[in-house]
């Protein structure tokens, strides 16, 4: 066992990990493109983009240069009373890229804080307007919006939230819409009507819930209904943003326009932690007042950190390159071809794809859950074959950095095909 493994075990408590029977945490000393390297030179393909954040590959030189340059000029400054070029420029550029009429950018630290800010914007929006009965929040069954308390409350109740269930505020959960249930869902929303403050959703793909996918047209129907009911809409694009679903934002595939967007994960290209909540003029105006009580009293020590802004600007430059679009389209096409080949395999219950995300649901006899033992066997199998894939229960998904080569993607498909025969 390496020195790093022992030192880790002595002092570190890892996320989403039962430390008692955890496998040894693999020390990584270098990243380059889709590869992560260990001390002894072993290499892994990062097929999950290091928890969905890394879109341009590891060790990207352009982002590294931007980060280094910014760190020398201005590493951080208090963002109340002061401002800086990287934050302003990033806001200008994002507002131009986001679909619809987004007008303001509010910075925070990660996906969960971006969601907290969005929820607070919506709840205080009604408070500021003196409307007291709009307190309810709508969210999808199987949704995931983060691990802080507000974000947990609007996420599906699960083994993750169980110990805190008594303390989470009530949320009206609705099913993912499809042709057969859309009318029932719409009736439910209409019944809640003017008691609802907002509806928060992951557009097109529910990530942690198991890469569950649904059609833009039904989401459009729900957003349109919310608009007629005065219910504010929040698109949580923390996972789907920055090219992941094939378009720059998943919401570009909608014809209706959400009021608020939450961004993080791919924002900085996966190099630094940063969250963003954007809103339209209507939301902003409800806070714009001589009355100090109408202020959004929210902020974090590292709000709009200049280095994270610089990383985001460099990442945007890369995303907007023609080459990146070509890569995204190639991954989409390769996924589709593999899905066609594999979808009738008797061990697969379903194969689904949205953009660069491919999910394969293993048919299992025991209950589908995060704790499924198949998950551990699959995880270990892929590691042994030098691929990092972290199944969500019996669901394997590939969510690669866009720089992954055709060959590496084919190698992942081959390894999955072999796993289907063995496990
Ligand atoms: C990961 C995720 C979050 C939470 O982001 P963190 O940065 O992990 O706090 C929120 N919403 C969605 C859709 C996510 O996938």
CSV table of N, CA and C in Angstrom, one decimal, residues 206-277:
chain,number,residue,atom,x,y,z
A,206,UNK,N,-32.7,13.7,-15.4
A,206,UNK,CA,-32.5,13.7,-14.0
A,206,UNK,C,-31.2,12.9,-13.7
A,207,UNK,N,-30.2,13.6,-13.3
A,207,UNK,CA,-28.9,13.0,-13.1
A,207,UNK,C,-28.8,11.9,-12.1
A,208,UNK,N,-28.6,12.4,-10.8
A,208,UNK,CA,-28.4,11.4,-9.7
A,208,UNK,C,-29.6,10.5,-9.5
A,209,UNK,N,-30.8,10.9,-10.0
A,209,UNK,CA,-31.9,10.0,-9.9
A,209,UNK,C,-31.8,8.8,-10.8
A,210,UNK,N,-30.8,8.7,-11.6
A,210,UNK,CA,-30.6,7.5,-12.4
A,210,UNK,C,-30.5,7.8,-13.9
A,211,UNK,N,-30.1,9.0,-14.2
A,211,UNK,CA,-30.0,9.4,-15.6
A,211,UNK,C,-31.4,9.1,-16.3
A,212,UNK,N,-32.4,9.6,-15.7
A,212,UNK,CA,-33.8,9.4,-16.2
A,212,UNK,C,-34.0,10.5,-17.2
A,213,UNK,N,-34.6,10.2,-18.4
A,213,UNK,CA,-34.7,11.1,-19.4
A,213,UNK,C,-36.2,11.3,-19.8
A,214,UNK,N,-36.5,12.5,-20.2
A,214,UNK,CA,-37.9,12.8,-20.6
A,214,UNK,C,-37.9,13.9,-21.7
A,215,UNK,N,-39.0,14.0,-22.4
A,215,UNK,CA,-39.0,14.8,-23.6
A,215,UNK,C,-39.3,16.3,-23.3
A,216,UNK,N,-38.6,17.1,-24.1
A,216,UNK,CA,-38.7,18.6,-23.9
A,216,UNK,C,-40.2,19.0,-24.1
A,217,UNK,N,-40.9,18.4,-25.0
A,217,UNK,CA,-42.3,18.9,-25.2
A,217,UNK,C,-43.2,18.8,-24.0
A,218,UNK,N,-43.0,17.7,-23.2
A,218,UNK,CA,-43.8,17.6,-22.0
A,218,UNK,C,-43.4,18.6,-20.9
A,219,UNK,N,-42.1,18.9,-20.8
A,219,UNK,CA,-41.6,19.9,-19.9
A,219,UNK,C,-42.1,21.2,-20.3
A,220,UNK,N,-42.1,21.5,-21.6
A,220,UNK,CA,-42.7,22.7,-22.1
A,220,UNK,C,-44.1,22.9,-21.7
A,221,UNK,N,-44.9,21.9,-21.7
A,221,UNK,CA,-46.3,22.0,-21.3
A,221,UNK,C,-46.4,22.4,-19.8
A,222,UNK,N,-45.5,21.8,-19.0
A,222,UNK,CA,-45.5,22.1,-17.6
A,222,UNK,C,-45.1,23.5,-17.3
A,223,UNK,N,-44.0,24.0,-18.0
A,223,UNK,CA,-43.6,25.3,-17.8
A,223,UNK,C,-44.6,26.3,-18.2
A,224,UNK,N,-45.2,26.0,-19.4
A,224,UNK,CA,-46.3,26.9,-19.9
A,224,UNK,C,-47.4,27.0,-18.9
A,225,UNK,N,-47.8,25.9,-18.4
A,225,UNK,CA,-48.9,25.9,-17.4
A,225,UNK,C,-48.5,26.7,-16.1
A,226,UNK,N,-47.2,26.5,-15.7
A,226,UNK,CA,-46.8,27.2,-14.5
A,226,UNK,C,-46.9,28.7,-14.8
A,227,UNK,N,-46.5,29.1,-16.0
A,227,UNK,CA,-46.5,30.6,-16.3
A,227,UNK,C,-47.9,31.1,-16.2
A,228,UNK,N,-48.9,30.3,-16.7
A,228,UNK,CA,-50.3,30.8,-16.6
A,228,UNK,C,-50.8,30.8,-15.2
A,229,UNK,N,-50.2,30.0,-14.4
A,229,UNK,CA,-50.6,30.0,-12.9
A,229,UNK,C,-49.7,30.9,-12.1
A,230,UNK,N,-48.8,31.6,-12.7
A,230,UNK,CA,-47.9,32.6,-12.0
A,230,UNK,C,-46.9,31.9,-11.2
A,231,UNK,N,-46.6,30.6,-11.4
A,231,UNK,CA,-45.6,29.8,-10.7
A,231,UNK,C,-44.3,30.1,-11.3
A,232,UNK,N,-43.3,30.5,-10.5
A,232,UNK,CA,-41.9,30.7,-11.1
A,232,UNK,C,-41.3,29.4,-11.4
A,233,UNK,N,-40.4,29.4,-12.4
A,233,UNK,CA,-39.8,28.2,-12.9
A,233,UNK,C,-38.3,28.3,-12.8
A,234,UNK,N,-37.7,27.2,-12.2
A,234,UNK,CA,-36.2,27.2,-12.1
A,234,UNK,C,-35.6,26.0,-12.8
A,235,UNK,N,-34.8,26.3,-13.8
A,235,UNK,CA,-34.1,25.2,-14.6
A,235,UNK,C,-32.8,24.9,-13.9
A,236,UNK,N,-32.7,23.8,-13.2
A,236,UNK,CA,-31.4,23.4,-12.6
A,236,UNK,C,-30.5,22.7,-13.7
A,237,UNK,N,-29.7,23.6,-14.3
A,237,UNK,CA,-28.8,23.1,-15.4
A,237,UNK,C,-27.4,22.8,-14.8
A,238,UNK,N,-27.3,22.5,-13.5
A,238,UNK,CA,-26.0,22.2,-12.9
A,238,UNK,C,-25.3,21.1,-13.6
A,239,UNK,N,-26.0,20.0,-14.0
A,239,UNK,CA,-25.4,18.9,-14.7
A,239,UNK,C,-25.6,19.0,-16.2
A,240,UNK,N,-26.7,19.5,-16.7
A,240,UNK,CA,-27.1,19.5,-18.1
A,240,UNK,C,-26.4,20.7,-18.9
A,241,UNK,N,-25.9,21.7,-18.2
A,241,UNK,CA,-25.3,22.8,-18.8
A,241,UNK,C,-24.0,22.6,-19.6
A,242,UNK,N,-23.6,23.5,-20.4
A,242,UNK,CA,-22.3,23.5,-21.0
A,242,UNK,C,-22.1,22.3,-22.0
A,243,UNK,N,-23.1,22.1,-22.8
A,243,UNK,CA,-22.9,21.1,-23.9
A,243,UNK,C,-23.3,19.7,-23.6
A,244,UNK,N,-23.6,19.4,-22.4
A,244,UNK,CA,-23.7,18.0,-22.0
A,244,UNK,C,-24.9,17.3,-22.8
A,245,UNK,N,-26.0,18.0,-23.0
A,245,UNK,CA,-27.1,17.3,-23.7
A,245,UNK,C,-27.1,17.6,-25.2
A,246,UNK,N,-26.0,18.1,-25.7
A,246,UNK,CA,-25.8,18.3,-27.1
A,246,UNK,C,-26.1,19.7,-27.6
A,247,UNK,N,-26.8,20.5,-26.8
A,247,UNK,CA,-26.9,21.9,-27.0
A,247,UNK,C,-26.2,22.6,-25.8
A,248,UNK,N,-25.9,23.9,-26.0
A,248,UNK,CA,-25.1,24.6,-25.0
A,248,UNK,C,-25.8,24.5,-23.6
A,249,UNK,N,-27.1,24.7,-23.6
A,249,UNK,CA,-27.9,24.4,-22.4
A,249,UNK,C,-29.0,23.5,-22.8
A,250,UNK,N,-29.5,22.6,-21.9
A,250,UNK,CA,-30.6,21.7,-22.2
A,250,UNK,C,-31.8,22.5,-22.5
A,251,UNK,N,-32.0,23.6,-21.8
A,251,UNK,CA,-33.2,24.5,-22.0
A,251,UNK,C,-33.3,25.1,-23.4
A,252,UNK,N,-32.2,25.1,-24.2
A,252,UNK,CA,-32.4,25.5,-25.5
A,252,UNK,C,-33.3,24.6,-26.3
A,253,UNK,N,-33.5,23.4,-25.9
A,253,UNK,CA,-34.3,22.5,-26.6
A,253,UNK,C,-35.8,22.7,-26.2
A,254,UNK,N,-36.1,23.6,-25.3
A,254,UNK,CA,-37.4,24.0,-25.0
A,254,UNK,C,-37.9,25.2,-25.8
A,255,UNK,N,-39.2,25.3,-25.9
A,255,UNK,CA,-39.7,26.5,-26.6
A,255,UNK,C,-40.1,27.5,-25.5
A,256,UNK,N,-40.4,27.1,-24.3
A,256,UNK,CA,-40.7,28.0,-23.2
A,256,UNK,C,-39.4,28.4,-22.4
A,257,UNK,N,-39.5,29.5,-21.7
A,257,UNK,CA,-38.3,30.0,-21.1
A,257,UNK,C,-38.4,30.1,-19.6
A,258,UNK,N,-37.6,29.3,-18.9
A,258,UNK,CA,-37.6,29.3,-17.4
A,258,UNK,C,-37.2,30.7,-16.9
A,259,UNK,N,-37.6,31.1,-15.6
A,259,UNK,CA,-37.3,32.4,-15.0
A,259,UNK,C,-35.9,32.4,-14.5
A,260,UNK,N,-35.5,31.3,-14.0
A,260,UNK,CA,-34.2,31.2,-13.3
A,260,UNK,C,-33.4,30.0,-13.8
A,261,UNK,N,-32.1,30.2,-13.8
A,261,UNK,CA,-31.2,29.1,-14.2
A,261,UNK,C,-30.1,28.9,-13.0
A,262,UNK,N,-29.8,27.6,-12.8
A,262,UNK,CA,-28.7,27.3,-11.8
A,262,UNK,C,-27.6,26.6,-12.6
A,263,UNK,N,-26.4,27.1,-12.5
A,263,UNK,CA,-25.3,26.5,-13.2
A,263,UNK,C,-24.1,26.2,-12.2
A,264,UNK,N,-23.3,25.2,-12.6
A,264,UNK,CA,-22.1,24.9,-11.8
A,264,UNK,C,-21.4,23.8,-12.6
A,265,UNK,N,-20.9,22.8,-11.9
A,265,UNK,CA,-20.2,21.6,-12.6
A,265,UNK,C,-19.3,22.0,-13.7
A,266,UNK,N,-19.8,22.0,-15.0
A,266,UNK,CA,-19.0,22.3,-16.1
A,266,UNK,C,-18.6,23.8,-16.3
A,267,UNK,N,-19.1,24.6,-15.4
A,267,UNK,CA,-18.9,26.1,-15.6
A,267,UNK,C,-17.5,26.5,-15.7
A,268,UNK,N,-16.6,26.0,-14.8
A,268,UNK,CA,-15.2,26.4,-14.8
A,268,UNK,C,-14.4,25.4,-15.6
A,269,UNK,N,-15.1,24.5,-16.3
A,269,UNK,CA,-14.4,23.5,-17.1
A,269,UNK,C,-14.0,22.3,-16.1
A,270,UNK,N,-14.5,22.4,-14.9
A,270,UNK,CA,-14.2,21.4,-13.9
A,270,UNK,C,-12.9,21.6,-13.2
A,271,UNK,N,-12.4,22.8,-13.2
A,271,UNK,CA,-11.2,23.1,-12.5
A,271,UNK,C,-11.4,23.7,-11.1
A,272,UNK,N,-12.5,24.5,-10.9
A,272,UNK,CA,-12.7,25.1,-9.6
A,272,UNK,C,-14.1,25.1,-9.2
A,273,UNK,N,-14.4,25.3,-8.0
A,273,UNK,CA,-15.8,25.3,-7.5
A,273,UNK,C,-16.4,26.7,-7.7
A,274,UNK,N,-17.6,26.7,-8.4
A,274,UNK,CA,-18.3,27.9,-8.5
A,274,UNK,C,-19.7,27.6,-8.9
A,275,UNK,N,-20.6,28.4,-8.4
A,275,UNK,CA,-22.0,28.3,-8.8
A,275,UNK,C,-22.6,29.6,-9.2
A,276,UNK,N,-23.6,29.5,-10.1
A,276,UNK,CA,-24.2,30.7,-10.6
A,276,UNK,C,-25.7,30.5,-10.6
A,277,UNK,N,-26.4,31.6,-10.2
A,277,UNK,CA,-27.9,31.6,-10.4
A,277,UNK,C,-28.2,32.8,-11.2
